[in-house]
Amino acid sequence: MLSTVNPVKIEVDGQLFVVDASRPLLSELLAAGIDLPHLCHDERLKPIGACRLCVVELEGVDRPRSACEIAPAEGLRIRTKTTRLEALRRTNLSLLARNYPPQVLDQEPNHPFHRLLTRYQIQPPSTVSGDVYCDESHPLLRIAMDRCIHCFRCVQICRDLQGADVWQVWARGPETRVVARSHQSLLEAGCVSCGACSDTCPTGAIADRNEQVAEAWTDSTCVYCGVGCQLKVGTRDRRVVSIRPAAGAVNHGHLCVKGRYGFAFNHSPERITKPLIRDAEGWREVGWDVVLDELTARLKSIMDRSSTANRSVPLGMLGSSRATNEENYYIQKFARVVLRNHHVDCCARVCHQPTAAAMKTMLGTGAATNGFDDIELARTLVIAGCNPAENHPIVGARIRQAVRRGARLIVIDPRRTELAEIADLHLAVQMGGNIPLLNAMAFAIVEEGLEDQKFIAQRVDEFETWRQSLSSFAPERVASYCGVEAEQIREAARLYASEKPAMCLHGLGITEHLQGTEGVMALVNLALLTGNLGMPGAGINPLRGQNNVQGAAHMGCEPKTLPGGQSLDLARSTFESAWGVSLSSESGLDLLQMVDAAQRRELAGIWSVGYDIFLTLANADQVARSLQELELVVVQDLFMNETAKGFAHLFLPAASVFEKDGTFMNSDRRIQRIRAALEPLGEARPDTWIIAKVAQRLGFGEHFAHNSAEAIWDEIRQVWPAGAGLSYDRLTLDAPPWPCPTSDHPGTRVLHSERFAHGTRTNFRVIPWVPSPETTMGEFPFRLSTGRHLYQFNAGTMTQRTRLVQLQSEDCLEISQGDAARLGISDGERVHVVSRHGRIELPVRLSTRVRHGELFTSFHDPALFVNRVTSPVRDRMVNAPEYKLTAVRIERIGKAGSSSRQA
Amino acid sequence: MAHPIEDPAAIRSFFSLHAAPPTDHPCRGLACFAARACQPDRWDAACRSSPSVICLGQCFEGPALAGSESRPAIRCFGGEPVLLERILQRPVRSLKVYQQVGGERALQRAQQLSPEALIECIEASGLRGRGGAGFPTGRKWRAVRKSGHRPVVVVNADEGDPGAFSDRFLMEDDPHRLLDATAIAARAIGATESVIYVRCEYPTAFKMLEQALAESVVTGRLSSITIRLVSGEGSFVCGEETSLLNAIEGRRPFVRSRPPYPFQKGLWGRPTLVQNVETLCAAAWIVEHGAEAYRARGTEESAGTKLISLNSRFSRPGLVEIPFGIPLRTIVEEIGGGLANSELLGVMVGGPLAGLLPPEVLDTPFTYADLARVGGAVGHGGIIAFGRDIAIRELVAEVLRFGATESCGLCVPCHQGLAELHEAIPVVIASERDRREQRMSLDASRIKDGCSPLTHPRWLELLDVLELTSLCGHGAGIAEFLRSIERYFGQEMAECFQP
């Protein structure tokens, strides 16, 4: 977070200090190491002055004042430790101990309140306190409100950091107490299980259920979504036992349920901790030497054959967003230097490759133009095709708080998501209707003369051509294709164009379509049209779904891209001289091309690092047919995933995020460090170790001879000019966003402010509308979209092996009440969902979030295998699957009739 | 589904009268407690009544019952009236009469003056806030004006101090004056919006303001300002300015930590002038008649006049306007005519958040500084006389009950400290009564569960934290009261403490 530092000199107990006048005195005193007692204070919250323990004496003022309520002023002289102050603190503490259960002091001596009671030698009398709130049903939180000392930190943090407003204050006077909304259970009251209340509670009245006290803490970065929350990993007895938020610039000391509680996968009994080779008998545990020799031999054989045939090695490398930048750099370097091909890709292909392509083409950089701090600067927020409240919860919480402070909110989403509920405008676009909707907004802005003429004149070409292309997109004309009323489209257009700065955040609801790339281009058109670009509080900002999906692609795990997001065409010679090899001149295969090539038997193998392609690619049956054709499938992962189970020959056990050093790149262009908190489990090894060993055996050891993640990073900085200034020691809680070319460069928070990355001017792009072949005519009357929900993550590899399954484990088919009634389906009933491509079985959930004729399901459970029904339709520009629209029908199990016949 | 940030049920649970304003409730205010001997049954009913209603502003006829429409005797002492100018004889409720008696002159005069001139005029008058804190009014106006963008005027018409009924009758009998005074203040600070927060224990005052506002809206005479009326729901602490702001915003009325002060960030985060009814009415008079005319009354430090409310234990109860500076003795003996049927125990001046003053200090002049010197306060100008039929211990217990149950529950000394005292003292009284009646010794077994016996050192410790660390004037004010008990009635209190 940006803060103005306003230094003033003050005297504390006779000692001089320089402090920041813009922060409460208490915060500054604590930062200076002065041990002032406090209980209601939390750096994440506004001071409320409840506990009255941080009282200090100001020179010339008789009545003591609370340090949390004082803004430091030049020359302020205070005393913090007089007899009178200590007596006042002791009395106030004794009041808090009046009805406190004495036995818990010995049981859990480390809570701040317990430490203070010990320090002031106060023993609570054994009295029974009155009526307190109880809830024993939450799987992650343990509630013991007989310990509540009314500091109201839980109430404040739930309201002002998360925005769930679960904790409420009931009654007044001696009856005052903290309860969950309407005295319901926490989950009924809307708890999103972020654990902020438990993290801030100073007594253990609200605590993590079964939490073990950590012996050591390691600073790191969250492994889930692309927000990049900073956290502390608590370990004990060689296990992760706790995760707590750190005051990172993006998360402000907050975490979501996944980051905070989703760590137990690390020591799951299902972790693979020894290398495996599959033979006729099945999987066999072997030592590293054996597996590496085997892998080397097989690779050599493939390489020799291709060298005889004088073509690039037909083997694809797949990087991973779960892996670090350093590891992804190694993966692509292995492909390019050892295999001498460009057959390298990663899962960014299937989520934001359309974004990267669209933004690179139009703006010159395929990354977010602004940062998360801009959420607080924007007057209007457009949330397009993403559901941050569940999928990027910390960003969702920041958006919610911004809206509470008065920001306007437009949500473009077929579903009535949580943020849609608080939006000024919810454009419930029909699945597949993004292009007509976004073009219609542009039409309305131009027709109503709301465009930013100055910005266009200075920076954008092709306005006239583009304007003419919009003529068939009048809101009134296309409303029925978008499923949004024309007036709503116009309202949104006016808001976006006039309440500036307006910031757009988008997700896979825009990209995972036949016209995904063009959808992002349509968003960029709108930003160019209204001048919402190149300034704070504006821009086009993809929300990355996974921790390092930005980094994986940016490190060159993409056929046409070299590390640093540099195009192969332009940067080839730089890399050839840096690496001392010549790069293949044959174009590389992307992931979907690899799948296609495999089916044609033109690819011999795939080495997939941390990527379960069989489970997660659309149209799984076709993927299976391809993978069966490969002579070598190597899976490098924590778990025996679906790709490994079905197709792999070798399994290489990888180290987890808690067991290695390196960096991730988050959605707002920050490089953030992860640090090993534990030794790798069993014989698991970091991806870099494994790759280096294989390279060595193949005679390329010198290219992979780094002795630490930092050494690899330093090599990356040498080949990526825009990251050159980002040495490890600058990667703090508030790491500078790239571009950051030199060690004294402050980083770039807003891109394109003066010029675009590729020049001073850019063009509007004409975007025609090409409807998806996934039509709902005839037998397949429903549109189905897939996505994630709050308590699970992607393929469930991690979250399904944690306590989060107790909150929600099964994928459900969300259907509107009306459709369910029409089909005679009841809540919880299991049905078949059938598309032109496959069939799955899912339980039904009646939902108010989806509209008539549309369905939604999450895809977390490998057993349900949702991608058996998704289609082979791909983005027509970058080869990414259209996960967000499949025409389906519903068939009731064991009963006559199907939706197609009843519709 | 999206829900309001604060649970409406939780907010309602804060208020004692959220369901409906009192209809036929007996009053449990301290003036009615002082007069309990006059109608013991009614006082007993008040003690049993739930919810309990604290101060209906009928202290001149205590123990009071809600719904009475009687008007107190209204008088002026020691010079020409300022505040009671037009209502000494009869109420001025309709706009027509208001205009006939020249009520609009102040507003007309204000419209001729620049905002700066208005502020200078109020500064020159020496007017101080009549809500209790006595902050110089002109300085406050200037501070709000300087704070900048979109300021708001909030009228604190939550006259909660038991024993005071002056604002009630200013609103009931002269409602247009308050509206005009609000418009004048708004003009001075540059506001176009205003909220008047009226306690629900004063339904007639609310009704009169509502009617007056409707008349003004119809005639368009206050077109420069939007005035909104908000009704309280039964909470003493909502008279505290930051709690009041939260109540208006529809939040739980927790007191807010300062800074930021309301003049910086008040209602809806905007610079806010919070001013009580009497202050604004006096300001209107000052604008009309000039600062000098006002300064001519009262003393240098406490300029002008003050409304005082005398409770029913006085021989001549009622609402009286006095110049600052006359001795308390004049008020008690001459204006109030001394106590009817009893010897004076002491007078509570300025409500329960200030000291109980014994007969020995009656020669103290009625000014901010002099009253503070003896441990009293001007407060709202409520003056409750207690007769010797009341035991100090019982009065202390009643004040503590009031203090504890009205605490917003935020800060430790007020929330927990008052609770501890409130639990301890009645037990002492009960045990004492038992001992007296049954000749039993006071032993530990009689102490109620959950209540440790109160020792004198503990009492002093609690007084210290209440006085020195309370977040707002509620806890600190109760401490002032307890200090005066310690100072003047220590002997009587001593029996309450365990050795």
Coordinates of C-alpha atoms in Angstrom, one line a residue, chain A residues 342-641:
Chain A
H342 CA 10.0 -24.9 -28.8
H343 CA 7.5 -27.5 -27.8
V344 CA 6.9 -26.0 -24.4
D345 CA 3.7 -24.7 -22.9
C346 CA 1.9 -24.4 -19.6
C347 CA -1.6 -24.1 -18.2
A348 CA -1.6 -20.3 -19.0
R349 CA -2.6 -21.6 -22.4
V350 CA -6.0 -22.6 -21.2
C351 CA -6.8 -19.6 -19.0
H352 CA -5.2 -16.3 -19.9
Q353 CA -3.3 -16.9 -23.2
P354 CA -6.1 -15.0 -24.9
T355 CA -5.4 -12.1 -22.5
A356 CA -1.7 -12.2 -23.0
A357 CA -2.1 -12.3 -26.8
A358 CA -4.8 -9.6 -26.9
M359 CA -2.9 -7.2 -24.6
K360 CA 0.5 -7.9 -26.2
T361 CA -1.0 -7.1 -29.6
M362 CA -2.9 -4.0 -28.6
L363 CA -0.7 -2.5 -25.8
G364 CA 2.6 -4.2 -26.2
T365 CA 2.6 -6.0 -22.8
G366 CA 0.6 -9.1 -22.0
A367 CA 0.0 -8.3 -18.3
A368 CA -2.2 -6.3 -16.0
T369 CA -1.8 -2.6 -16.7
N370 CA -2.4 -1.6 -13.1
G371 CA -2.1 -3.1 -9.7
F372 CA -4.4 -4.1 -6.9
D373 CA -3.9 -0.8 -5.1
D374 CA -5.8 0.8 -7.9
I375 CA -8.9 -0.8 -6.7
E376 CA -9.0 1.8 -3.9
L377 CA -8.4 4.6 -6.4
A378 CA -11.0 3.7 -9.0
R379 CA -14.4 5.4 -9.0
T380 CA -15.9 2.7 -11.1
L381 CA -15.0 -1.0 -11.1
V382 CA -15.9 -3.4 -13.9
I383 CA -15.7 -7.0 -13.0
A384 CA -16.0 -9.0 -16.2
G385 CA -16.2 -12.7 -16.3
C386 CA -14.7 -13.3 -13.0
N387 CA -15.9 -14.1 -9.5
P388 CA -13.3 -12.7 -7.2
A389 CA -15.3 -13.1 -4.0
E390 CA -14.8 -16.9 -4.4
N391 CA -11.8 -17.3 -6.7
H392 CA -9.6 -14.3 -5.7
P393 CA -11.1 -13.7 -2.3
I394 CA -8.7 -11.1 -1.1
V395 CA -9.3 -9.0 -4.2
G396 CA -13.0 -9.7 -3.8
A397 CA -12.8 -8.3 -0.3
R398 CA -10.9 -5.2 -1.4
I399 CA -13.6 -4.6 -4.1
R400 CA -16.3 -5.0 -1.6
Q401 CA -14.7 -2.5 0.7
A402 CA -14.2 -0.1 -2.2
V403 CA -17.9 -0.3 -3.0
R404 CA -18.7 0.4 0.6
R405 CA -16.6 3.5 0.4
G406 CA -18.6 4.7 -2.6
A407 CA -17.0 3.1 -5.7
R408 CA -19.5 2.2 -8.5
L409 CA -19.6 -1.4 -9.5
I410 CA -20.5 -3.1 -12.8
V411 CA -20.5 -6.9 -12.9
I412 CA -20.6 -8.7 -16.2
D413 CA -21.3 -12.3 -15.5
P414 CA -24.0 -14.8 -16.4
R415 CA -24.3 -15.8 -12.8
R416 CA -25.5 -13.7 -9.9
T417 CA -22.2 -13.8 -8.0
E418 CA -21.7 -12.3 -4.6
L419 CA -20.3 -9.2 -6.0
A420 CA -23.2 -9.0 -8.5
E421 CA -25.5 -8.7 -5.5
I422 CA -23.9 -5.5 -4.4
A423 CA -23.3 -4.1 -7.9
D424 CA -24.9 -0.9 -9.2
L425 CA -25.4 -2.9 -12.4
H426 CA -25.3 -6.6 -13.0
L427 CA -25.2 -7.3 -16.7
A428 CA -26.2 -11.0 -16.6
V429 CA -24.8 -11.7 -20.0
Q430 CA -26.0 -14.9 -21.7
M431 CA -23.1 -17.4 -22.0
G432 CA -21.5 -16.7 -25.3
G433 CA -22.8 -13.1 -25.5
N434 CA -19.7 -11.2 -24.5
I435 CA -18.8 -9.8 -27.9
P436 CA -22.2 -8.3 -28.7
L437 CA -22.4 -6.9 -25.2
L438 CA -19.0 -5.2 -25.2
N439 CA -19.4 -3.9 -28.7
A440 CA -22.8 -2.6 -27.7
M441 CA -21.3 -0.7 -24.8
A442 CA -18.8 0.8 -27.2
F443 CA -21.6 1.7 -29.6
A444 CA -23.5 3.5 -26.8
I445 CA -20.5 5.4 -25.7
V446 CA -19.8 6.7 -29.2
E447 CA -23.4 7.3 -30.0
E448 CA -23.9 9.4 -26.8
G449 CA -20.6 11.2 -27.4
L450 CA -19.0 10.0 -24.2
E451 CA -15.7 9.0 -25.7
D452 CA -12.4 10.6 -24.6
Q453 CA -11.6 12.5 -27.7
K454 CA -8.3 13.9 -26.4
F455 CA -7.0 10.4 -25.5
I456 CA -8.1 9.0 -28.9
A457 CA -6.5 11.9 -30.8
Q458 CA -3.2 11.5 -29.0
R459 CA -2.9 7.8 -28.8
V460 CA -5.3 5.7 -30.9
D461 CA -5.7 5.1 -34.6
E462 CA -8.4 3.5 -36.8
F463 CA -11.2 5.1 -34.9
E464 CA -13.4 5.7 -37.9
T465 CA -13.1 2.2 -39.3
W466 CA -13.8 0.8 -35.9
R467 CA -16.7 3.1 -35.3
Q468 CA -18.3 1.9 -38.6
S469 CA -17.8 -1.7 -37.6
L470 CA -19.9 -1.1 -34.5
S471 CA -22.9 0.0 -36.5
S472 CA -24.6 -3.3 -36.2
F473 CA -24.2 -3.4 -32.4
A474 CA -26.8 -0.9 -31.2
P475 CA -27.8 -2.1 -27.7
E476 CA -31.4 -2.3 -28.8
R477 CA -30.4 -4.5 -31.7
V478 CA -28.2 -7.0 -29.8
A479 CA -29.9 -7.0 -26.4
S480 CA -31.5 -10.3 -27.1
Y481 CA -28.2 -12.0 -28.0
C482 CA -26.6 -10.8 -24.9
G483 CA -29.6 -11.4 -22.6
V484 CA -29.2 -7.9 -21.2
E485 CA -31.7 -5.1 -21.6
A486 CA -30.5 -2.3 -23.9
E487 CA -31.0 0.3 -21.2
Q488 CA -28.8 -1.6 -18.8
I489 CA -26.1 -1.8 -21.5
R490 CA -26.3 1.9 -22.0
E491 CA -26.2 2.6 -18.2
A492 CA -23.1 0.6 -17.9
A493 CA -21.5 2.4 -20.9
R494 CA -22.3 5.8 -19.4
L495 CA -20.9 4.8 -16.0
Y496 CA -17.7 3.4 -17.4
A497 CA -17.2 6.4 -19.7
S498 CA -18.1 9.1 -17.2
E499 CA -17.3 8.0 -13.6
K500 CA -13.6 7.9 -14.2
P501 CA -11.1 6.5 -13.4
A502 CA -12.8 3.2 -14.2
M503 CA -10.8 0.0 -13.7
C504 CA -11.6 -3.3 -15.4
L505 CA -10.7 -6.7 -13.9
H506 CA -11.5 -9.7 -16.0
G507 CA -11.3 -13.4 -15.8
L508 CA -11.9 -16.6 -17.7
G509 CA -15.5 -15.7 -18.4
I510 CA -14.1 -13.4 -21.0
T511 CA -11.1 -15.6 -22.2
E512 CA -12.3 -19.1 -22.3
H513 CA -14.4 -18.8 -25.4
L514 CA -14.2 -19.2 -29.1
Q515 CA -13.6 -15.4 -29.2
G516 CA -11.7 -15.2 -26.0
T517 CA -8.8 -13.1 -27.4
E518 CA -11.3 -10.9 -29.1
G519 CA -13.2 -10.5 -25.9
V520 CA -10.2 -9.1 -24.2
M521 CA -9.6 -6.9 -27.3
A522 CA -13.1 -5.6 -26.9
L523 CA -12.4 -4.7 -23.3
V524 CA -9.2 -2.9 -24.4
N525 CA -11.2 -1.1 -27.1
L526 CA -13.5 0.2 -24.4
A527 CA -10.5 1.4 -22.2
L528 CA -9.0 3.1 -25.2
L529 CA -12.3 4.7 -26.2
T530 CA -12.8 6.2 -22.7
G531 CA -9.2 6.9 -21.8
N532 CA -9.4 4.5 -18.9
L533 CA -5.8 3.5 -19.5
G534 CA -2.4 4.6 -18.4
M535 CA -3.6 6.2 -15.2
P536 CA -4.1 5.1 -11.6
G537 CA -7.4 3.6 -10.8
A538 CA -8.0 2.4 -14.4
G539 CA -6.7 -0.1 -16.9
I540 CA -7.3 -3.7 -18.1
N541 CA -6.4 -6.2 -15.5
P542 CA -6.6 -10.0 -15.8
L543 CA -7.2 -11.8 -12.6
R544 CA -4.8 -14.8 -12.8
G545 CA -6.3 -18.0 -11.5
Q546 CA -3.2 -19.6 -10.2
N547 CA -0.3 -18.5 -8.1
N548 CA 2.3 -18.4 -10.9
V549 CA 0.4 -18.7 -14.1
Q550 CA 1.6 -15.2 -15.0
G551 CA 5.2 -16.3 -14.3
A552 CA 5.1 -19.7 -16.0
A553 CA 4.2 -18.1 -19.3
H554 CA 6.4 -15.1 -18.7
M555 CA 9.4 -17.3 -18.1
G556 CA 9.0 -18.7 -21.6
C557 CA 6.8 -21.8 -21.2
E558 CA 5.1 -20.8 -24.4
P559 CA 6.2 -21.8 -27.9
K560 CA 6.6 -18.3 -29.2
T561 CA 7.8 -16.6 -26.1
L562 CA 11.2 -16.4 -24.5
P563 CA 11.8 -15.6 -20.8
G564 CA 10.6 -12.1 -19.9
G565 CA 7.7 -12.4 -22.2
Q566 CA 10.0 -11.5 -25.1
S567 CA 8.9 -12.8 -28.5
L568 CA 11.0 -15.5 -30.0
D569 CA 11.2 -13.6 -33.3
L570 CA 12.7 -10.5 -31.7
A571 CA 14.8 -11.9 -28.9
R572 CA 16.3 -15.0 -30.5
S573 CA 19.8 -13.7 -30.9
T574 CA 20.0 -12.4 -27.4
F575 CA 19.2 -15.8 -26.0
E576 CA 21.4 -17.6 -28.4
S577 CA 24.4 -15.6 -27.2
A578 CA 23.3 -15.7 -23.5
W579 CA 22.9 -19.5 -23.6
G580 CA 25.6 -20.2 -26.1
V581 CA 23.4 -22.4 -28.3
S582 CA 21.5 -21.9 -31.5
L583 CA 17.7 -22.1 -31.1
S584 CA 15.6 -24.2 -33.2
S585 CA 14.1 -22.5 -36.2
E586 CA 11.1 -24.8 -36.3
S587 CA 8.0 -23.4 -34.7
G588 CA 7.0 -25.0 -31.5
L589 CA 3.8 -26.8 -30.6
D590 CA 1.5 -25.4 -28.0
L591 CA -0.3 -27.7 -25.6
L592 CA -3.3 -28.3 -27.8
Q593 CA -1.2 -28.8 -30.8
M594 CA 0.8 -31.3 -28.9
V595 CA -2.4 -33.2 -28.1
D596 CA -3.3 -33.1 -31.8
A597 CA 0.1 -34.1 -32.9
A598 CA 0.1 -37.0 -30.5
Q599 CA -3.0 -38.3 -32.0
R600 CA -1.4 -38.1 -35.4
R601 CA 1.7 -39.9 -33.8
E602 CA 3.8 -36.9 -34.6
L603 CA 4.8 -36.4 -31.0
A604 CA 6.7 -39.0 -29.1
G605 CA 6.4 -37.8 -25.6
I606 CA 5.3 -35.3 -23.0
W607 CA 7.1 -34.4 -19.8
S608 CA 4.4 -32.7 -17.6
V609 CA 5.5 -30.8 -14.6
G610 CA 2.7 -30.1 -12.1
Y611 CA 0.0 -30.2 -14.7
D612 CA -2.8 -32.8 -14.8
I613 CA -3.7 -32.3 -18.5
F614 CA -6.0 -35.3 -18.8
L615 CA -8.2 -34.1 -16.0
T616 CA -8.2 -30.5 -16.8
L617 CA -8.3 -30.1 -20.6
A618 CA -11.6 -29.8 -22.2
N619 CA -13.1 -32.7 -24.1
A620 CA -11.3 -35.4 -22.1
D621 CA -12.1 -38.4 -24.2
Q622 CA -10.2 -36.9 -27.1
V623 CA -7.3 -36.0 -24.9
A624 CA -7.2 -39.6 -23.7
R625 CA -7.0 -41.0 -27.2
S626 CA -4.0 -38.7 -27.8
L627 CA -2.1 -39.5 -24.7
Q628 CA -2.5 -43.2 -25.3
E629 CA -0.4 -42.8 -28.5
L630 CA 2.7 -41.4 -26.7
E631 CA 5.7 -43.6 -26.2
L632 CA 6.8 -41.5 -23.2
V633 CA 4.7 -39.7 -20.6
V634 CA 6.6 -38.3 -17.6
V635 CA 4.7 -36.8 -14.8
Q636 CA 6.4 -34.7 -12.2
D637 CA 4.0 -33.9 -9.4
L638 CA 3.2 -34.3 -5.7
F639 CA 0.4 -36.8 -6.3
M640 CA -0.6 -39.6 -8.6
N641 CA -2.8 -37.4 -10.8

